[in-house]
Amino acid sequence: MARPLTVAAAQSGPIQKADSRQEVISRLCTMLEDAADAGVDLLVFTELALTTFFPRYYAENRADMDIWFEKEMPNAATSPLFRLARERGVGFYLGYAELTPEGHHFNTAILVDKAGNIVGKYRKVHLPGHDEFDTERAFQHLEKRYFQPGDLGFPVWNTMGGNMGMCICNDRRWPETFRVMGLQGVELVMLGYNTPSVNSQRPEEGPKIRTFHNRLVLQAGAYQNSTFVIGTAKAGDEDGHPLFGESCIVDPNGEILGVAKTEEDELVIAEIDLDDCVFGKKTIFDFARHRRIEHYGRITAQTGEEPPAG
Ligand code: CDV
């Protein structure tokens, strides 16, 4: 192995509304300790890893939801995780709700290196759901009410031996997410997710098709950009609302190296070689040789579809 890295998805089981940040951090610390014992270099926690998936709750007054947000990072509750990461030499990705000093709300992920320093920040670009109470849905998904779209783009950082990128949950369904990072030579894309096991607008769309879509987009994103991908779930039953698990690690061929077996706190560990990204990047996905950007203008010029006149 030329650039070996031991990586892990640190899947979270459900977090209930009443669970304190301290209780949640203690669970994350346990997983980090277990990962360190197994020789893990880099650990990927989930989206909104410190709280229940609160966008399912409606608040007339948006400020009432500020209890779910972190005003600084690290803070009193999360500093034990940073301290432990530094002591054990484990880097990590962590998703949380961010409230900035200027009063902006983002669905955020940070990348922390093995010395416990924040080396990267990403704010979720593709916010699913709606911004007003929707009586037509079986349950609410109010991300558009509580968060602003991310304002940092899709950066890639050279750290911990490779080119590292981040995105969050719904971002994985958009090929543009992976391609923008692919164009920066990304070798490992990390993402956390909270995905309900059933579509709130289509009850017949249950776990079978939803987990298929999850694998489909993670495997496609990996293969088409010749990069490793780690997808980490928050899973299980939160307040009667099931979220699927299936946290997994995908290689640059699009093949799954490991997948979670439970919907509880669980580590999925793989020893990877970042140099396995090189072959695809130099051959079929050598972007400089094969891309034809003169035909891709619509990608950035329009959002909705514009079908031809009938
Ligand atoms: N947290 C998410 O972004 N969840 C969406 C659901 C609503 C479909 C997802 O894309 O998984």
Tab-separated table of C-alpha atoms in Angstrom, residues 1-309:
chain	number	residue	atom	x	y	z
A	1	MET	CA	0.000	0.000	0.000
A	2	ALA	CA	1.396	3.363	-1.025
A	3	ARG	CA	-0.932	5.713	0.901
A	4	PRO	CA	-2.713	3.559	3.451
A	5	LEU	CA	-5.444	4.942	5.664
A	6	THR	CA	-7.728	3.122	8.042
A	7	VAL	CA	-11.145	4.735	7.889
A	8	ALA	CA	-14.491	4.141	9.540
A	9	ALA	CA	-18.113	5.135	9.347
A	10	ALA	CA	-19.333	5.793	12.895
A	11	GLN	CA	-23.039	5.134	12.552
A	12	SER	CA	-25.269	6.554	15.294
A	13	GLY	CA	-28.338	4.771	16.532
A	14	PRO	CA	-31.340	6.974	17.279
A	15	ILE	CA	-31.061	10.130	19.377
A	16	GLN	CA	-34.242	11.034	21.212
A	17	LYS	CA	-35.544	14.536	21.834
A	18	ALA	CA	-34.762	14.318	25.541
A	19	ASP	CA	-31.170	13.081	25.132
A	20	SER	CA	-28.644	15.678	26.304
A	21	ARG	CA	-25.602	16.739	24.300
A	22	GLN	CA	-23.432	15.181	27.041
A	23	GLU	CA	-25.143	11.793	26.625
A	24	VAL	CA	-24.708	11.929	22.857
A	25	ILE	CA	-21.060	13.032	23.048
A	26	SER	CA	-20.358	10.198	25.443
A	27	ARG	CA	-21.659	7.730	22.789
A	28	LEU	CA	-19.510	9.381	20.104
A	29	CYS	CA	-16.472	9.207	22.426
A	30	THR	CA	-17.074	5.483	22.968
A	31	MET	CA	-17.080	4.933	19.212
A	32	LEU	CA	-13.939	7.042	18.816
A	33	GLU	CA	-12.168	4.992	21.530
A	34	ASP	CA	-13.204	1.731	19.830
A	35	ALA	CA	-12.060	3.095	16.471
A	36	ALA	CA	-8.707	4.155	17.911
A	37	ASP	CA	-8.244	0.659	19.421
A	38	ALA	CA	-8.827	-0.739	15.911
A	39	GLY	CA	-6.176	1.560	14.419
A	40	VAL	CA	-8.589	3.936	12.668
A	41	ASP	CA	-7.038	7.176	11.351
A	42	LEU	CA	-10.213	8.935	10.239
A	43	LEU	CA	-13.748	8.520	11.549
A	44	VAL	CA	-16.921	9.800	9.897
A	45	PHE	CA	-19.800	10.690	12.214
A	46	THR	CA	-23.215	11.553	10.841
A	47	GLU	CA	-25.271	14.603	9.828
A	48	LEU	CA	-26.616	16.552	12.846
A	49	ALA	CA	-24.740	14.054	15.004
A	50	LEU	CA	-25.386	15.856	18.302
A	51	THR	CA	-29.181	15.952	18.268
A	52	THR	CA	-32.320	14.187	17.178
A	53	PHE	CA	-33.304	15.000	13.587
A	54	PHE	CA	-35.206	18.125	14.696
A	55	PRO	CA	-36.380	19.292	11.209
A	56	ARG	CA	-39.269	16.864	11.677
A	57	TYR	CA	-40.688	19.265	14.309
A	58	TYR	CA	-42.581	22.433	13.435
A	59	ALA	CA	-42.105	25.648	15.410
A	60	GLU	CA	-44.130	28.725	14.540
A	61	ASN	CA	-41.305	30.828	15.984
A	62	ARG	CA	-38.082	29.714	14.307
A	63	ALA	CA	-36.007	31.045	17.212
A	64	ASP	CA	-37.562	28.316	19.398
A	65	MET	CA	-35.424	25.849	17.435
A	66	ASP	CA	-32.152	27.546	18.374
A	67	ILE	CA	-31.819	25.048	21.232
A	68	TRP	CA	-30.664	22.491	18.622
A	69	PHE	CA	-27.872	24.739	17.306
A	70	GLU	CA	-24.214	25.165	18.384
A	71	LYS	CA	-22.994	28.757	18.716
A	72	GLU	CA	-19.344	27.726	18.740
A	73	MET	CA	-17.292	24.653	17.944
A	74	PRO	CA	-15.729	23.149	19.927
A	75	ASN	CA	-17.836	24.116	22.932
A	76	ALA	CA	-18.227	22.896	26.492
A	77	ALA	CA	-20.239	19.839	25.468
A	78	THR	CA	-18.118	18.769	22.481
A	79	SER	CA	-14.619	19.525	23.811
A	80	PRO	CA	-14.226	15.986	25.300
A	81	LEU	CA	-14.531	14.581	21.779
A	82	PHE	CA	-11.851	16.937	20.445
A	83	ARG	CA	-9.587	16.161	23.432
A	84	LEU	CA	-9.989	12.418	22.954
A	85	ALA	CA	-9.342	12.678	19.206
A	86	ARG	CA	-6.105	14.558	19.928
A	87	GLU	CA	-5.010	12.054	22.604
A	88	ARG	CA	-5.775	9.043	20.417
A	89	GLY	CA	-4.646	10.589	17.110
A	90	VAL	CA	-7.916	10.090	15.238
A	91	GLY	CA	-9.282	12.608	12.722
A	92	PHE	CA	-13.029	12.985	12.313
A	93	TYR	CA	-15.957	14.420	10.325
A	94	LEU	CA	-18.797	15.749	12.482
A	95	GLY	CA	-22.165	17.129	11.417
A	96	TYR	CA	-24.051	19.636	13.574
A	97	ALA	CA	-26.451	22.578	13.390
A	98	GLU	CA	-24.456	25.823	13.321
A	99	LEU	CA	-25.684	29.237	14.504
A	100	THR	CA	-23.142	31.870	13.516
A	101	PRO	CA	-22.369	35.047	15.523
A	102	GLU	CA	-24.190	36.972	12.740
A	103	GLY	CA	-27.331	34.889	13.328
A	104	HIS	CA	-27.129	32.593	10.287
A	105	HIS	CA	-28.277	28.982	10.565
A	106	PHE	CA	-26.500	26.234	8.639
A	107	ASN	CA	-26.501	22.439	8.487
A	108	THR	CA	-22.733	22.068	8.863
A	109	ALA	CA	-19.950	19.491	8.887
A	110	ILE	CA	-16.385	19.991	10.051
A	111	LEU	CA	-13.217	18.031	9.380
A	112	VAL	CA	-10.904	17.685	12.363
A	113	ASP	CA	-7.338	16.435	11.950
A	114	LYS	CA	-5.458	13.992	14.175
A	115	ALA	CA	-4.178	16.865	16.318
A	116	GLY	CA	-7.745	17.915	17.114
A	117	ASN	CA	-7.684	21.020	14.886
A	118	ILE	CA	-10.606	21.989	12.674
A	119	VAL	CA	-9.101	21.951	9.171
A	120	GLY	CA	-12.251	22.147	7.074
A	121	LYS	CA	-15.849	23.336	7.210
A	122	TYR	CA	-18.715	22.569	4.826
A	123	ARG	CA	-22.292	23.910	4.933
A	124	LYS	CA	-25.047	21.841	3.298
A	125	VAL	CA	-25.909	23.218	-0.127
A	126	HIS	CA	-28.891	21.051	-1.141
A	127	LEU	CA	-31.548	21.499	1.541
A	128	PRO	CA	-34.507	19.153	0.994
A	129	GLY	CA	-38.037	19.551	2.290
A	130	HIS	CA	-40.167	22.662	2.735
A	131	ASP	CA	-40.366	25.832	4.827
A	132	GLU	CA	-43.996	25.882	5.980
A	133	PHE	CA	-46.090	23.224	7.762
A	134	ASP	CA	-47.252	20.749	5.104
A	135	THR	CA	-50.572	19.039	5.868
A	136	GLU	CA	-50.146	16.669	2.900
A	137	ARG	CA	-47.109	14.903	4.374
A	138	ALA	CA	-47.103	11.982	6.793
A	139	PHE	CA	-44.409	13.883	8.741
A	140	GLN	CA	-42.584	17.151	8.348
A	141	HIS	CA	-39.136	17.803	6.848
A	142	LEU	CA	-38.506	21.473	7.594
A	143	GLU	CA	-34.860	21.882	6.625
A	144	LYS	CA	-35.753	24.781	4.336
A	145	ARG	CA	-37.374	26.522	7.330
A	146	TYR	CA	-34.520	26.169	9.784
A	147	PHE	CA	-31.390	26.358	7.592
A	148	GLN	CA	-29.979	28.613	4.904
A	149	PRO	CA	-28.253	27.024	1.894
A	150	GLY	CA	-24.533	26.606	2.457
A	151	ASP	CA	-22.296	29.471	1.374
A	152	LEU	CA	-18.924	27.715	1.166
A	153	GLY	CA	-19.262	25.670	-2.030
A	154	PHE	CA	-17.704	22.185	-2.059
A	155	PRO	CA	-14.067	22.703	-1.026
A	156	VAL	CA	-11.460	19.933	-0.914
A	157	TRP	CA	-8.603	19.910	1.600
A	158	ASN	CA	-5.227	18.212	1.387
A	159	THR	CA	-4.887	16.718	4.849
A	160	MET	CA	-4.273	13.366	6.532
A	161	GLY	CA	-2.465	12.044	3.446
A	162	GLY	CA	-4.984	12.838	0.719
A	163	ASN	CA	-7.534	15.162	-0.864
A	164	MET	CA	-10.574	15.178	1.401
A	165	GLY	CA	-14.068	16.447	0.651
A	166	MET	CA	-17.324	16.691	2.553
A	167	CYS	CA	-21.011	16.899	1.797
A	168	ILE	CA	-24.196	16.215	3.754
A	169	CYS	CA	-27.093	13.826	3.177
A	170	ASN	CA	-29.282	15.123	0.324
A	171	ASP	CA	-26.154	16.451	-1.428
A	172	ARG	CA	-25.291	12.836	-2.292
A	173	ARG	CA	-28.243	12.635	-4.673
A	174	TRP	CA	-26.802	15.375	-6.900
A	175	PRO	CA	-23.982	14.383	-9.289
A	176	GLU	CA	-22.802	18.006	-9.295
A	177	THR	CA	-21.751	17.585	-5.650
A	178	PHE	CA	-19.296	14.826	-6.449
A	179	ARG	CA	-18.129	16.316	-9.740
A	180	VAL	CA	-17.226	19.707	-8.221
A	181	MET	CA	-15.073	17.855	-5.696
A	182	GLY	CA	-13.816	15.474	-8.406
A	183	LEU	CA	-12.543	18.510	-10.292
A	184	GLN	CA	-10.404	19.282	-7.242
A	185	GLY	CA	-8.918	15.799	-7.240
A	186	VAL	CA	-10.926	14.504	-4.305
A	187	GLU	CA	-9.876	11.063	-3.053
A	188	LEU	CA	-12.237	10.617	-0.118
A	189	VAL	CA	-15.727	12.118	0.122
A	190	MET	CA	-17.258	11.981	3.600
A	191	LEU	CA	-20.932	12.466	4.290
A	192	GLY	CA	-23.415	11.925	7.056
A	193	TYR	CA	-27.142	11.437	6.583
A	194	ASN	CA	-30.531	11.213	8.315
A	195	THR	CA	-32.851	9.578	5.811
A	196	PRO	CA	-36.360	8.494	6.789
A	197	SER	CA	-37.043	4.855	5.879
A	198	VAL	CA	-40.312	5.863	4.205
A	199	ASN	CA	-41.048	8.750	1.836
A	200	SER	CA	-43.371	11.183	3.674
A	201	GLN	CA	-45.164	11.952	0.384
A	202	ARG	CA	-45.305	8.387	-0.972
A	203	PRO	CA	-45.936	5.661	1.641
A	204	GLU	CA	-45.275	2.824	-0.804
A	205	GLU	CA	-41.658	4.038	-1.108
A	206	GLY	CA	-40.203	2.152	1.842
A	207	PRO	CA	-36.786	0.956	3.051
A	208	LYS	CA	-36.075	-1.364	0.103
A	209	ILE	CA	-36.107	1.320	-2.566
A	210	ARG	CA	-34.733	4.001	-0.242
A	211	THR	CA	-31.640	1.986	0.667
A	212	PHE	CA	-31.232	1.109	-3.023
A	213	HIS	CA	-31.175	4.835	-3.865
A	214	ASN	CA	-28.619	5.393	-1.113
A	215	ARG	CA	-26.229	2.775	-2.486
A	216	LEU	CA	-26.889	3.857	-6.062
A	217	VAL	CA	-25.788	7.449	-5.536
A	218	LEU	CA	-22.842	6.668	-3.247
A	219	GLN	CA	-21.506	4.020	-5.635
A	220	ALA	CA	-22.054	6.199	-8.715
A	221	GLY	CA	-20.406	9.225	-7.086
A	222	ALA	CA	-17.391	7.116	-6.145
A	223	TYR	CA	-16.973	5.423	-9.533
A	224	GLN	CA	-17.601	8.488	-11.717
A	225	ASN	CA	-14.974	10.496	-9.839
A	226	SER	CA	-12.631	7.644	-8.917
A	227	THR	CA	-12.789	8.432	-5.235
A	228	PHE	CA	-13.516	6.640	-1.984
A	229	VAL	CA	-16.826	7.584	-0.353
A	230	ILE	CA	-17.914	7.067	3.239
A	231	GLY	CA	-21.617	7.486	3.997
A	232	THR	CA	-22.653	7.443	7.653
A	233	ALA	CA	-26.231	7.175	8.864
A	234	LYS	CA	-28.087	8.255	11.916
A	235	ALA	CA	-30.381	5.259	12.084
A	236	GLY	CA	-33.208	3.680	14.002
A	237	ASP	CA	-36.443	4.915	15.512
A	238	GLU	CA	-36.443	8.550	16.626
A	239	ASP	CA	-39.720	9.427	18.299
A	240	GLY	CA	-41.658	6.949	16.127
A	241	HIS	CA	-39.861	8.006	12.951
A	242	PRO	CA	-37.589	5.305	11.450
A	243	LEU	CA	-34.321	6.270	9.749
A	244	PHE	CA	-32.457	3.624	7.766
A	245	GLY	CA	-28.845	2.605	8.525
A	246	GLU	CA	-26.701	1.075	5.778
A	247	SER	CA	-23.644	3.203	6.580
A	248	CYS	CA	-21.008	2.112	4.123
A	249	ILE	CA	-17.559	2.585	2.631
A	250	VAL	CA	-17.264	2.581	-1.171
A	251	ASP	CA	-14.051	2.237	-3.195
A	252	PRO	CA	-13.137	4.119	-6.408
A	253	ASN	CA	-14.507	1.237	-8.505
A	254	GLY	CA	-17.888	1.874	-6.921
A	255	GLU	CA	-17.717	-1.345	-4.916
A	256	ILE	CA	-18.871	-1.509	-1.319
A	257	LEU	CA	-16.075	-2.464	1.097
A	258	GLY	CA	-18.241	-2.673	4.206
A	259	VAL	CA	-21.779	-1.897	5.320
A	260	ALA	CA	-23.468	-1.525	8.722
A	261	LYS	CA	-25.529	-4.488	9.895
A	262	THR	CA	-27.607	-2.740	12.563
A	263	GLU	CA	-29.502	0.483	13.170
A	264	GLU	CA	-27.532	1.176	16.336
A	265	ASP	CA	-24.190	2.811	17.147
A	266	GLU	CA	-21.840	0.754	14.981
A	267	LEU	CA	-18.430	1.117	13.372
A	268	VAL	CA	-17.788	0.037	9.782
A	269	ILE	CA	-14.016	-0.106	9.298
A	270	ALA	CA	-11.890	-0.502	6.157
A	271	GLU	CA	-8.185	-0.302	5.369
A	272	ILE	CA	-7.888	1.665	2.160
A	273	ASP	CA	-5.097	2.877	-0.097
A	274	LEU	CA	-5.738	6.377	-1.443
A	275	ASP	CA	-3.507	5.526	-4.415
A	276	ASP	CA	-6.323	3.259	-5.640
A	277	CYS	CA	-7.926	6.501	-6.904
A	278	VAL	CA	-5.096	7.100	-9.368
A	279	PHE	CA	-5.954	4.542	-12.074
A	280	GLY	CA	-9.491	5.831	-12.743
A	281	LYS	CA	-8.364	9.448	-12.596
A	282	LYS	CA	-5.665	8.779	-15.211
A	283	THR	CA	-7.797	6.672	-17.590
A	284	ILE	CA	-11.555	6.655	-18.107
A	285	PHE	CA	-12.144	9.609	-15.763
A	286	ASP	CA	-9.136	11.686	-16.795
A	287	PHE	CA	-11.219	14.855	-16.782
A	288	ALA	CA	-8.643	17.034	-18.556
A	289	ARG	CA	-8.588	14.695	-21.577
A	290	HIS	CA	-12.219	13.636	-21.824
A	291	ARG	CA	-14.602	16.282	-20.477
A	292	ARG	CA	-16.385	18.485	-23.050
A	293	ILE	CA	-17.327	21.586	-21.144
A	294	GLU	CA	-18.517	23.357	-24.296
A	295	HIS	CA	-21.630	21.137	-23.990
A	296	TYR	CA	-22.220	21.513	-20.260
A	297	GLY	CA	-23.360	25.165	-20.130
A	298	ARG	CA	-26.881	24.289	-18.970
A	299	ILE	CA	-25.486	22.768	-15.796
A	300	THR	CA	-24.715	26.200	-14.374
A	301	ALA	CA	-26.999	28.353	-16.550
A	302	GLN	CA	-30.380	26.950	-15.469
A	303	THR	CA	-31.952	25.167	-12.484
A	304	GLY	CA	-35.342	23.779	-13.601
A	305	GLU	CA	-35.895	21.712	-16.727
A	306	GLU	CA	-36.714	23.385	-20.041
A	307	PRO	CA	-38.168	20.669	-22.334
A	308	PRO	CA	-38.379	21.224	-26.092
A	309	ALA	CA	-41.627	22.673	-27.496
